[in-house]
Tab-separated table of C-alpha atoms in Angstrom:
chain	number	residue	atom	x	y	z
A	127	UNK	CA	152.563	123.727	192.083
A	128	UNK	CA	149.820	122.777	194.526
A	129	UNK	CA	150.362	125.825	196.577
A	130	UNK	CA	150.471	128.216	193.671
A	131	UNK	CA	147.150	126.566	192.440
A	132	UNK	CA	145.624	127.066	196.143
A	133	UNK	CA	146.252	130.697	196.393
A	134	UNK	CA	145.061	130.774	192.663
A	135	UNK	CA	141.847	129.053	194.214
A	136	UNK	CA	141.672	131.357	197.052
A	137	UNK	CA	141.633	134.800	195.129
A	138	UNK	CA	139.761	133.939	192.843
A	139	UNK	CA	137.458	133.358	195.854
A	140	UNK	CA	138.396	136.717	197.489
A	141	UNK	CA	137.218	138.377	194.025
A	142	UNK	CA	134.090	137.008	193.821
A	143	UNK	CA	133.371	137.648	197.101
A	144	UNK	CA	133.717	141.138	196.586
A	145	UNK	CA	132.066	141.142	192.890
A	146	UNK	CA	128.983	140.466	195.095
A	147	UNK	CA	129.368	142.307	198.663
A	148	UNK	CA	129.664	145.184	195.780
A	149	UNK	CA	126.481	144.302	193.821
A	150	UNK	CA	124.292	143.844	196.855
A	151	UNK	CA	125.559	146.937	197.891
A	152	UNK	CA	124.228	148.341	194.774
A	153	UNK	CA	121.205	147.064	195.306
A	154	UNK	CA	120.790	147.999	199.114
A	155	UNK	CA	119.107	150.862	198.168
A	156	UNK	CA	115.770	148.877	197.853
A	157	UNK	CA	115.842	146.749	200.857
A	158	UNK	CA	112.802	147.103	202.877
A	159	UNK	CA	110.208	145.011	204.167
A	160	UNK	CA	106.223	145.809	203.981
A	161	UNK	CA	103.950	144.297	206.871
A	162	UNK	CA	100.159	145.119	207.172
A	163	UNK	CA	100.440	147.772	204.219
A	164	UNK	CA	103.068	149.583	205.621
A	165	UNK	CA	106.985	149.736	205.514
A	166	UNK	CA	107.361	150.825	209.282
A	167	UNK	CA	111.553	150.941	209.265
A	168	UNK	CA	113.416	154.171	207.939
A	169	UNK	CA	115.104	153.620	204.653
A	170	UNK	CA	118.210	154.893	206.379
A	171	UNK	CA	118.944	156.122	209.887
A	172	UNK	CA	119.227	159.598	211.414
A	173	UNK	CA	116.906	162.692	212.273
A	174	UNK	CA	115.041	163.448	208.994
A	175	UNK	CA	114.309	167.235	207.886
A	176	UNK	CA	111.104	168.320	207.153
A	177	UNK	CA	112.010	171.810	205.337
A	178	UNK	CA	114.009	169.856	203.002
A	179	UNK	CA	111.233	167.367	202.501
A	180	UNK	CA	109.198	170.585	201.577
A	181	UNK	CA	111.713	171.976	198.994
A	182	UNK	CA	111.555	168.317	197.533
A	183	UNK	CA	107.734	168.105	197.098
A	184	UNK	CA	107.695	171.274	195.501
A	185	UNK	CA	110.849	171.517	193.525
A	186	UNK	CA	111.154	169.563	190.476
A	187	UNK	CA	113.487	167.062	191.883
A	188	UNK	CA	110.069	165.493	193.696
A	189	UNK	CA	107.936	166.764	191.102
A	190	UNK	CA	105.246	165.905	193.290
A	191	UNK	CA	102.715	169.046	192.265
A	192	UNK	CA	102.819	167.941	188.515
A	193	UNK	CA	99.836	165.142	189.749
A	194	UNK	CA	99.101	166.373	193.621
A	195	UNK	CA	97.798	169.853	194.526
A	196	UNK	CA	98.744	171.255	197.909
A	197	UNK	CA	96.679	173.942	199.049
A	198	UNK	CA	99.283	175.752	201.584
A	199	UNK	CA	101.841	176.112	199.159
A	200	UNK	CA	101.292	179.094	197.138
A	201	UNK	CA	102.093	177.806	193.151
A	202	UNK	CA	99.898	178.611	190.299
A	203	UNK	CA	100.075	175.301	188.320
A	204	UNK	CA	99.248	171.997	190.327
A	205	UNK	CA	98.249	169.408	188.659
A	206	UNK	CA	95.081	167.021	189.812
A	207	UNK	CA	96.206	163.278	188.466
A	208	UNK	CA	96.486	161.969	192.456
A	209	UNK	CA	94.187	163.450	195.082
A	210	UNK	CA	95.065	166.674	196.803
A	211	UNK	CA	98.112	166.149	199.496
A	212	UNK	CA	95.774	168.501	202.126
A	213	UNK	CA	95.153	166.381	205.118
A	214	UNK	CA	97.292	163.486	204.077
A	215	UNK	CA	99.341	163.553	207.600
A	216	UNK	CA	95.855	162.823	209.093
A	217	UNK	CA	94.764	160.063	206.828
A	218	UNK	CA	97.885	157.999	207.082
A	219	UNK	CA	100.701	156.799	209.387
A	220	UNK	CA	104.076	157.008	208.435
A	221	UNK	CA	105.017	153.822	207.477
A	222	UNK	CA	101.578	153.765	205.317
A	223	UNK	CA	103.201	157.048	203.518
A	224	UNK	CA	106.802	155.288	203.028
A	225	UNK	CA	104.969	152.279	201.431
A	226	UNK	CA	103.275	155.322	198.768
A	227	UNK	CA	106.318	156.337	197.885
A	228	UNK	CA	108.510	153.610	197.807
A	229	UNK	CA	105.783	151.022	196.437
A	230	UNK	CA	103.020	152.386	195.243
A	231	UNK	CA	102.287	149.013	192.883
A	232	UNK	CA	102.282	146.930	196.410
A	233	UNK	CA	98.259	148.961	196.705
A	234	UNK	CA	97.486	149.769	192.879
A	235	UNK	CA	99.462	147.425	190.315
A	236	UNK	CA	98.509	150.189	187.909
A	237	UNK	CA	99.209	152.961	189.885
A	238	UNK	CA	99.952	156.176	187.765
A	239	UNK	CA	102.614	157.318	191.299
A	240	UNK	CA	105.963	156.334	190.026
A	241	UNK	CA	108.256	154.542	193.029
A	242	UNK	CA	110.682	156.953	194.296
A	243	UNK	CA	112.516	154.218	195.418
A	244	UNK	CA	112.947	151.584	192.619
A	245	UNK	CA	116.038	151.276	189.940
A	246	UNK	CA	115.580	147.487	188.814
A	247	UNK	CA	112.961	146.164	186.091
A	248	UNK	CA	112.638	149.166	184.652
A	249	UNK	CA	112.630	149.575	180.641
A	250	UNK	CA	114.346	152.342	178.594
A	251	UNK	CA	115.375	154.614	181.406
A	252	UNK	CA	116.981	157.220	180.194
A	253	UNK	CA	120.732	156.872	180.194
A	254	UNK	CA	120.975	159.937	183.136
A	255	UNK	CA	118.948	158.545	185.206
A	256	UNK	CA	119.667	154.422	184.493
A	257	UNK	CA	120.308	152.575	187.649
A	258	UNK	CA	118.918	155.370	189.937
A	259	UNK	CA	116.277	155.825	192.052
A	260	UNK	CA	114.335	158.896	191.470
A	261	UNK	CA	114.689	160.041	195.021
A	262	UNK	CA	117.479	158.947	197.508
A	263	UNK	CA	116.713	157.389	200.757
A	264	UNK	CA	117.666	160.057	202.856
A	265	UNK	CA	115.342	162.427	200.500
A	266	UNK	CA	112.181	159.895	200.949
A	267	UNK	CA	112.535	160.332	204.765
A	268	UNK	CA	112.767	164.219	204.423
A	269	UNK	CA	109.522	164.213	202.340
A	270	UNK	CA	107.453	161.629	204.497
A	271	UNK	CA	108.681	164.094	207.999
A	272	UNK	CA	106.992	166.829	206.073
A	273	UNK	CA	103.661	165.147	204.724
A	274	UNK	CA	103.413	164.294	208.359
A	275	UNK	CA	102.898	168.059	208.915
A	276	UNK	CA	100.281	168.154	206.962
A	277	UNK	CA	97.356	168.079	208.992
B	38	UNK	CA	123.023	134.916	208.012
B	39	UNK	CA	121.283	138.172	208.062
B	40	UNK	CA	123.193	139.041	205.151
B	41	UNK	CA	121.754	136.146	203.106
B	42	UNK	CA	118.075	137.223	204.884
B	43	UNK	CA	118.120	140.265	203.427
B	44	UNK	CA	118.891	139.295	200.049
B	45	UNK	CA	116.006	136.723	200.068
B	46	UNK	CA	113.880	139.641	201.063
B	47	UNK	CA	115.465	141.792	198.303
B	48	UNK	CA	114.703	139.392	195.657
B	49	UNK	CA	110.615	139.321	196.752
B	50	UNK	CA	110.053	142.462	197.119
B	51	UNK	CA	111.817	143.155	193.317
B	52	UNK	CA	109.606	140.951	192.075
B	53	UNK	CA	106.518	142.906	193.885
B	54	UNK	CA	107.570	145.985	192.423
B	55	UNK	CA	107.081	147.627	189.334
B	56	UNK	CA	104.986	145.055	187.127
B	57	UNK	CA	104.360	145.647	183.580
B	58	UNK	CA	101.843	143.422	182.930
B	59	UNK	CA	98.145	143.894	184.020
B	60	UNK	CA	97.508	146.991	182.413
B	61	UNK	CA	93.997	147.901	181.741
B	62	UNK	CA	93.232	147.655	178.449
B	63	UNK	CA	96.198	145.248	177.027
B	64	UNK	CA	94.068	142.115	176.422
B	65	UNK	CA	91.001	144.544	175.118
B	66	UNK	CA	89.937	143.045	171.561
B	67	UNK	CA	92.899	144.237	169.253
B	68	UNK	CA	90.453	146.608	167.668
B	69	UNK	CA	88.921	148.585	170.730
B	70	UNK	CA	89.715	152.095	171.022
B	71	UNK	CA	88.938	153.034	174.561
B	72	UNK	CA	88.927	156.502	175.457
B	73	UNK	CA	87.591	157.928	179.192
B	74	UNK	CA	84.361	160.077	177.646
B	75	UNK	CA	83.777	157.183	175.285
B	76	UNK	CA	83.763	159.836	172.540
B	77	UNK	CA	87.033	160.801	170.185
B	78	UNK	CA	88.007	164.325	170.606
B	79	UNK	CA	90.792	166.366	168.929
B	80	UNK	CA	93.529	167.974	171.010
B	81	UNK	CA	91.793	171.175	169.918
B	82	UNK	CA	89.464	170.662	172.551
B	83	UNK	CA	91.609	170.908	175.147
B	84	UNK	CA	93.294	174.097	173.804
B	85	UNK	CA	93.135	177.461	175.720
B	86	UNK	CA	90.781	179.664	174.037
B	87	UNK	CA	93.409	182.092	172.643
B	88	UNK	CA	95.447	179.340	171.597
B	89	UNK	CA	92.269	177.982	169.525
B	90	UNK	CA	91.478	181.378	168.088
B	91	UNK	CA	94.955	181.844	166.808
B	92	UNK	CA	95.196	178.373	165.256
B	93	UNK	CA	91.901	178.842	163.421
B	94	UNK	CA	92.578	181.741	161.866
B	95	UNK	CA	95.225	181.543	158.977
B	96	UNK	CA	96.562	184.960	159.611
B	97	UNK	CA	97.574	184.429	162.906
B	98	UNK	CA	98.497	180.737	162.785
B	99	UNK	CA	102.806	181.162	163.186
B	100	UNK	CA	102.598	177.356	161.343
B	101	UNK	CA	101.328	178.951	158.404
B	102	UNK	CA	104.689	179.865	157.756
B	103	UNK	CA	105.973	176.433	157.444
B	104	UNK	CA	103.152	175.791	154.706
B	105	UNK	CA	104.409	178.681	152.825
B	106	UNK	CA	107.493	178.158	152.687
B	107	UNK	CA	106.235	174.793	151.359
B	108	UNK	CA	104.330	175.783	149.246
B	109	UNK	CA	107.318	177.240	147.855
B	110	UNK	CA	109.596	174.450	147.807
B	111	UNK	CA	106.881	172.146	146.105
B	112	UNK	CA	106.737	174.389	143.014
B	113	UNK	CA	110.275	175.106	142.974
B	114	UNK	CA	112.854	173.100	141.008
B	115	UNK	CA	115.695	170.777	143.058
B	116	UNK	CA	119.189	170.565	141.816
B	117	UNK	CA	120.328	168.161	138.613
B	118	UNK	CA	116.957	166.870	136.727
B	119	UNK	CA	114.984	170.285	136.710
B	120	UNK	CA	112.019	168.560	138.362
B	121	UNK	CA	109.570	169.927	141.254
B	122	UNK	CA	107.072	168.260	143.182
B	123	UNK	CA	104.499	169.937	141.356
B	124	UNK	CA	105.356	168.401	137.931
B	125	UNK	CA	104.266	164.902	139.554
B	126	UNK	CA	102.048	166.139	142.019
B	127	UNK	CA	99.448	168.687	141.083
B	128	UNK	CA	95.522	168.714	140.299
B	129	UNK	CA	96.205	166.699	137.199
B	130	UNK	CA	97.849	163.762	138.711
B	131	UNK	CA	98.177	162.377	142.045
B	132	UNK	CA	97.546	165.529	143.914
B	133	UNK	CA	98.224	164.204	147.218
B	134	UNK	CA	95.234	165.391	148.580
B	135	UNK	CA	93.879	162.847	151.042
B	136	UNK	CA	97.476	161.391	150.946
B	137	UNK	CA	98.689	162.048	155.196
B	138	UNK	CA	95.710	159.250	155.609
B	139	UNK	CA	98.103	156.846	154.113
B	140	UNK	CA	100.697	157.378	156.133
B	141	UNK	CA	102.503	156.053	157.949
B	142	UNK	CA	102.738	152.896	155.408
B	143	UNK	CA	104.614	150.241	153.601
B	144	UNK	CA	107.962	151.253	152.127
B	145	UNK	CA	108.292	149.942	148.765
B	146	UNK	CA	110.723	147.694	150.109
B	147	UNK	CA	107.005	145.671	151.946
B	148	UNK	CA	109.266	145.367	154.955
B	149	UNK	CA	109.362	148.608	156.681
B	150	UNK	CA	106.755	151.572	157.373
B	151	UNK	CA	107.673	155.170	156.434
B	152	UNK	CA	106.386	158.066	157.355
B	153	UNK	CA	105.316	161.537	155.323
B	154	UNK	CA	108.579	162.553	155.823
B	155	UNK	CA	110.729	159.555	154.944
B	156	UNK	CA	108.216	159.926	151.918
B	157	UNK	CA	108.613	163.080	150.853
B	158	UNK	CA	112.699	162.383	150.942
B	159	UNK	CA	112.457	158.820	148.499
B	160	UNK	CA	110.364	161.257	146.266
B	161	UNK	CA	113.551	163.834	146.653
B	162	UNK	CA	116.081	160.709	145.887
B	163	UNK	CA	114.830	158.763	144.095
B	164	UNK	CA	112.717	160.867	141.438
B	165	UNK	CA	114.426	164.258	141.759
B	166	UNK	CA	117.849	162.419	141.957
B	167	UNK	CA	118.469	165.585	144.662
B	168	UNK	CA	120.282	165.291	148.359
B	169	UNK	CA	117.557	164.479	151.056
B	170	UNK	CA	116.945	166.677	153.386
B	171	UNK	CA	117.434	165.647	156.993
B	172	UNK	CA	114.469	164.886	159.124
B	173	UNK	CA	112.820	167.410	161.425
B	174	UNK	CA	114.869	170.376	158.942
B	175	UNK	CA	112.877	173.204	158.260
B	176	UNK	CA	112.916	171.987	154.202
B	177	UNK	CA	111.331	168.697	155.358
B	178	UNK	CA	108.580	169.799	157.871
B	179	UNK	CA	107.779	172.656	155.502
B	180	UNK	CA	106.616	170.461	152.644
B	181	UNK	CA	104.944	168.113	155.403
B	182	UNK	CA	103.149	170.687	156.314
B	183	UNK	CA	102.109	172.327	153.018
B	184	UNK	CA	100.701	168.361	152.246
B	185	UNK	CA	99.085	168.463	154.901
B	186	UNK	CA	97.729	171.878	155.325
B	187	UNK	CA	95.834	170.835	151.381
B	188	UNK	CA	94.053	167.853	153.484
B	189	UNK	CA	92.942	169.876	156.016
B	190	UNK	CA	89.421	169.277	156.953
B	191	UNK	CA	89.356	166.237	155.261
B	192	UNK	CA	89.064	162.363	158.014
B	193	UNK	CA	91.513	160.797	158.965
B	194	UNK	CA	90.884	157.442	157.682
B	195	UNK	CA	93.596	154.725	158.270
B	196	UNK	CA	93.333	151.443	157.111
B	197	UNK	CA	94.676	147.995	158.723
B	198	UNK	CA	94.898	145.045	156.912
B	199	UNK	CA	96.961	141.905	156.396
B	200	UNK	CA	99.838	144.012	155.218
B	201	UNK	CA	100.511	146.318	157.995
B	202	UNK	CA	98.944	144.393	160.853
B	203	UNK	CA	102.044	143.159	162.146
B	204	UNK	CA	103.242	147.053	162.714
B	205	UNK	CA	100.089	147.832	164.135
B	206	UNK	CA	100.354	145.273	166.837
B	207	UNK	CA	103.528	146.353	167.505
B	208	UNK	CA	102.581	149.767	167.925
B	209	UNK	CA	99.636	148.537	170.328
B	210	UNK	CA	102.377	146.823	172.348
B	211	UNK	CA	104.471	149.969	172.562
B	212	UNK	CA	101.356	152.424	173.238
B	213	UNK	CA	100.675	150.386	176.432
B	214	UNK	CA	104.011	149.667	177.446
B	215	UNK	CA	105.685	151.406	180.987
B	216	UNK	CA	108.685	152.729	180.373
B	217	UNK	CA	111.277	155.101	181.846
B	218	UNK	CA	112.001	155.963	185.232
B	219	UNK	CA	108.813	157.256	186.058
B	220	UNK	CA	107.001	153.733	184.460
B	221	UNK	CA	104.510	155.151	182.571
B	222	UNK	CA	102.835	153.669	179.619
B	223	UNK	CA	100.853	156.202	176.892
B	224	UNK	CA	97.683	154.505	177.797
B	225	UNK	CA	97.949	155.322	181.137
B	226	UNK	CA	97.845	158.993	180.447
B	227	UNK	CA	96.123	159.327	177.557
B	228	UNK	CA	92.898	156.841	177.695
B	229	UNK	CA	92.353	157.179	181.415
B	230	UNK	CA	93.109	160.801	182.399
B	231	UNK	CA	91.543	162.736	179.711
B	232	UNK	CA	90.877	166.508	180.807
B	233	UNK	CA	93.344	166.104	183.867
B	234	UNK	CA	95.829	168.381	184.596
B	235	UNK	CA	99.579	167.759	184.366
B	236	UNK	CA	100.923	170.691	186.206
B	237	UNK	CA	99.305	173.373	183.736
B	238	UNK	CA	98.707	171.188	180.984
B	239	UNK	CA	95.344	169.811	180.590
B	240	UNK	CA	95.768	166.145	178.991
B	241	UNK	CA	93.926	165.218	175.922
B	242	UNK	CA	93.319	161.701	174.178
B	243	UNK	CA	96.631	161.871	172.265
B	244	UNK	CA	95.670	162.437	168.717
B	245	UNK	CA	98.120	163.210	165.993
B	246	UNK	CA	95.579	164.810	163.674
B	247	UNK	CA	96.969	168.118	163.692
B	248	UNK	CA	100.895	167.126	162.903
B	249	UNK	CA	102.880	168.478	162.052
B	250	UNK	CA	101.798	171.092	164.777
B	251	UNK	CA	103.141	174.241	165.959
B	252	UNK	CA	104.789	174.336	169.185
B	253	UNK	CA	105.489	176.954	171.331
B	254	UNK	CA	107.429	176.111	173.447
B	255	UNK	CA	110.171	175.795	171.081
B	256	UNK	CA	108.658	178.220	168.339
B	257	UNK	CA	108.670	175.790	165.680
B	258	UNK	CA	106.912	173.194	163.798
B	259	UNK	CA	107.747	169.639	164.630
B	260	UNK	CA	106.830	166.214	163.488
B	261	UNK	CA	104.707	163.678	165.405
B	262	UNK	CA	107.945	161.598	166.324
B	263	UNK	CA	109.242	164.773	167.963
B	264	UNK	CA	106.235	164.612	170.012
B	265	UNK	CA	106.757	161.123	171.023
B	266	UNK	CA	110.142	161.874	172.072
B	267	UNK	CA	108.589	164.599	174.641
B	268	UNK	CA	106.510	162.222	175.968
B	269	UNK	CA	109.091	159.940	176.129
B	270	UNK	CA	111.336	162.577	178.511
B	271	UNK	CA	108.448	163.632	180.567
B	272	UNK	CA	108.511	159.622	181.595
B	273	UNK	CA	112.518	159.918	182.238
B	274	UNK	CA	112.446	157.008	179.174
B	275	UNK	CA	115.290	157.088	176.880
B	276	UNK	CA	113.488	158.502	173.043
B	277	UNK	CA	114.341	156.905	169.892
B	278	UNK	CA	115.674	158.436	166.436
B	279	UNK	CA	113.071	160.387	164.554
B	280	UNK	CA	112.100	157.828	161.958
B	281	UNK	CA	112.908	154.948	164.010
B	282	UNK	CA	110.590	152.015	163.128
B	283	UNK	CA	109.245	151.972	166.614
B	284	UNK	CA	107.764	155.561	166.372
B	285	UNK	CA	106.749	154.496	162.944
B	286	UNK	CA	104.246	151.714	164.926
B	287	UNK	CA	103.052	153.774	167.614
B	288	UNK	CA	102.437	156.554	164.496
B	289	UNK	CA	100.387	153.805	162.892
B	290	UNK	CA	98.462	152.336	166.103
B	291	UNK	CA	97.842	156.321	166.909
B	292	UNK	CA	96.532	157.548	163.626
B	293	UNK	CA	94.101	154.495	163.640
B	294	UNK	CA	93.345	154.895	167.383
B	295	UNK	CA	92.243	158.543	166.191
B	296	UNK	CA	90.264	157.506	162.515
B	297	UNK	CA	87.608	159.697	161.683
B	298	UNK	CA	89.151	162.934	163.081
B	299	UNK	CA	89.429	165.797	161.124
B	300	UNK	CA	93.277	167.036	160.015
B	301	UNK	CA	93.909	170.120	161.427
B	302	UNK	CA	97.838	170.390	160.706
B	303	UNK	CA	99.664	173.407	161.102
B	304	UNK	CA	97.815	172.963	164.838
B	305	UNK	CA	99.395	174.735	167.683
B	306	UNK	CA	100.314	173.388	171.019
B	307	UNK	CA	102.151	174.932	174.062
């Protein structure tokens, strides 16, 4: 009886455990740490690719020209919300670009730049894109290697 | 232990990031209207100047077909009683001219706002004891339009008082609240980034004074809560119903926010 309650004890254990090792995991997408106005650590590891940064920004999945114009890239409509992109590998460091895309609130609180990398206090998301960050990880390093061209 | 670190760290940042409060303009005075220029402008303004000349002139106007075919329907006779629109409505007797300035307002019901077309339908049910037509149908924004295609020229003049106050402030709420994956409030675009471009699309001040409006984009006429929903998408935020109360509040807070405009309805937009 004692023993059957124990291993009753213990799973239920094991379960939860799980339950949250699974929602943290969840959640790891938006783990990162800003010192001095900058997030200097890579949302995830590896070599990132600046031509698929460059699709990104100019593709709709980045979106980026609806407020940014980018003089080298050759697009009728860009819009003019943000300042222009030219130059913007000069003005900043890297980590000062991750924090722009990832936080832009951290600098502006009313900042117009959506976070690329948030998916929590969010209200009336639609339903395909509840949950999910607008860009992944992997896809906010791409973009920041190629804004670093741009000099 | 690093595990545990990390989710300490998680838990600040989330509550760093994406704040709704502090928007400009929230805590204004519940009556300002703040626009960028200072001064209220139509979306007109902002139109192309082919896209002006054809909405001023009638015979090139593709809306004026809705307000035809309107024009139509409100003279003609619906199902069982033999009635039209015109037998109640016409210079005689509450001629409706001016009416779009009342709207959206109280149902008679004092606890819900409807809208010209939620109107137009209890007139269809309840008077003409005829099947309503279903909202954003071709029927429905016709007759819309044909009302108010009659005010045209006329102000908008909307009225808050102790009756409709409550929707009003509820509209307020809604008009500067961020929503949808991109957490963007109307206020943000449409008080602060007046003659900006959104990719080709040159931003105006967000007036409703020429709904129902053409649209091009989808070649027909469509109803100010279709227009909300757009916005709505463009923010990646889930859009309501058409006729959902909600819409009904931001209609209200938006057709004071523009009082003293002109109606311009069948407009055209892209």
């Amino acid at each position: 009886m004692n023993n059957k309650y124990n291993i009753f004890l213990l799973a239920t254990i094991f379960t939860l455990c799980i339950f949250v090792l699974q929602s943290v995991e969840a959640e790891s997408e938006s783990v990162y740490e800003i010192r001095n106005n900058q997030i200097m650590e890579p949302l995830v590891e590896g070599l990132p690719d600046p031509m698929n940064g460059r699709e990104i920004v100019i593709s709709r999945i980045g979106n980026c020209l609806a407020c940014h114009k980018i003089s080298s890239i050759d697009e009728s409509f860009q819009g003019n919300i943000g300042p222009s992109l030219d130059g913007v590998g000069e003005r900043y460091k890297e980590g000062e670009l991750r924090l722009r895309l990832v936080n832009p609130y951290y600098l502006n609180p009313e900042s117009l730049m959506p976070s690329f990398f948030q998916n929590k206090n969010l209200v009336r998301v639609e339903k395909k894109y509840s949950g999910k960050t607008i860009l992944t990880a992997r896809q906010i390093e791409d973009v920041i290697s190629w804004l670093l061209t741009l000099k | 232990m690093k595990f545990f670190l990390s989710l300490l760290l998680f838990s600040l940042i989330n509550s760093v990031a994406g704040r709704t409060e502090n928007i400009k303009g929230i805590n204004d005075n519940l009556y300002d209207r703040p626009y960028s220029i200072g001064e209220l402008k139509s979306g007109r303004n902002f139109l192309q100047k082919e896209t002006l000349e054809m909405e001023l002139d009638d015979f090139d106007n593709p809306g004026m077909i809705w307000v035809e075919r309107g024009k139509e329907l409100f003279n003609s006779v619906l199902e069982k009683n033999n009635l039209s629109c015109n037998q109640c409505h016409n210079t005689n007797k509450n001629s409706l001219i001016g009416a779009p300035s009342n709207f959206p307002k109280l149902n008679k019901d004092n606890i819900s706002l409807i809208n010209m077309e939620q109107q137009i339908n209890i007139c269809i049910v309840d008077y003409m004891e005829a099947r309503p037509y279903p909202l954003e149908s071709r029927e429905l924004l016709s007759l819309s339009a044909y009302i108010a295609y009659k005010s045209k020229g006329l102000p908008m003049d909307i009225k808050i008082d102790s009756s409709n106050e409550k929707f009003f402030k509820r509209g307020k709420e809604l008009y500067f609240e961020r929503i949808g994956q991109m957490n963007l409030a109307c206020n943000q675009c449409h008080n602060h980034l007046e003659g900006k471009y959104l990719r080709a699309e040159q931003i105006s001040q967000g007036h409703i004074n020429g709904y129902p409006s053409y649209m091009m984009r989808w070649g027909v006429v469509a109803s100010v809560h279709r227009r909300f929903q757009f916005c709505n998408e463009q923010a990646r935020a889930e859009p309501l119903e058409i006729g959902h109360p909600d819409y009904n509040a931001l209609q209200l807070y938006i057709a004071w926010r523009g009082s003293g405009l002109l109606f311009e309805s069948p407009s055209i937009r892209r």
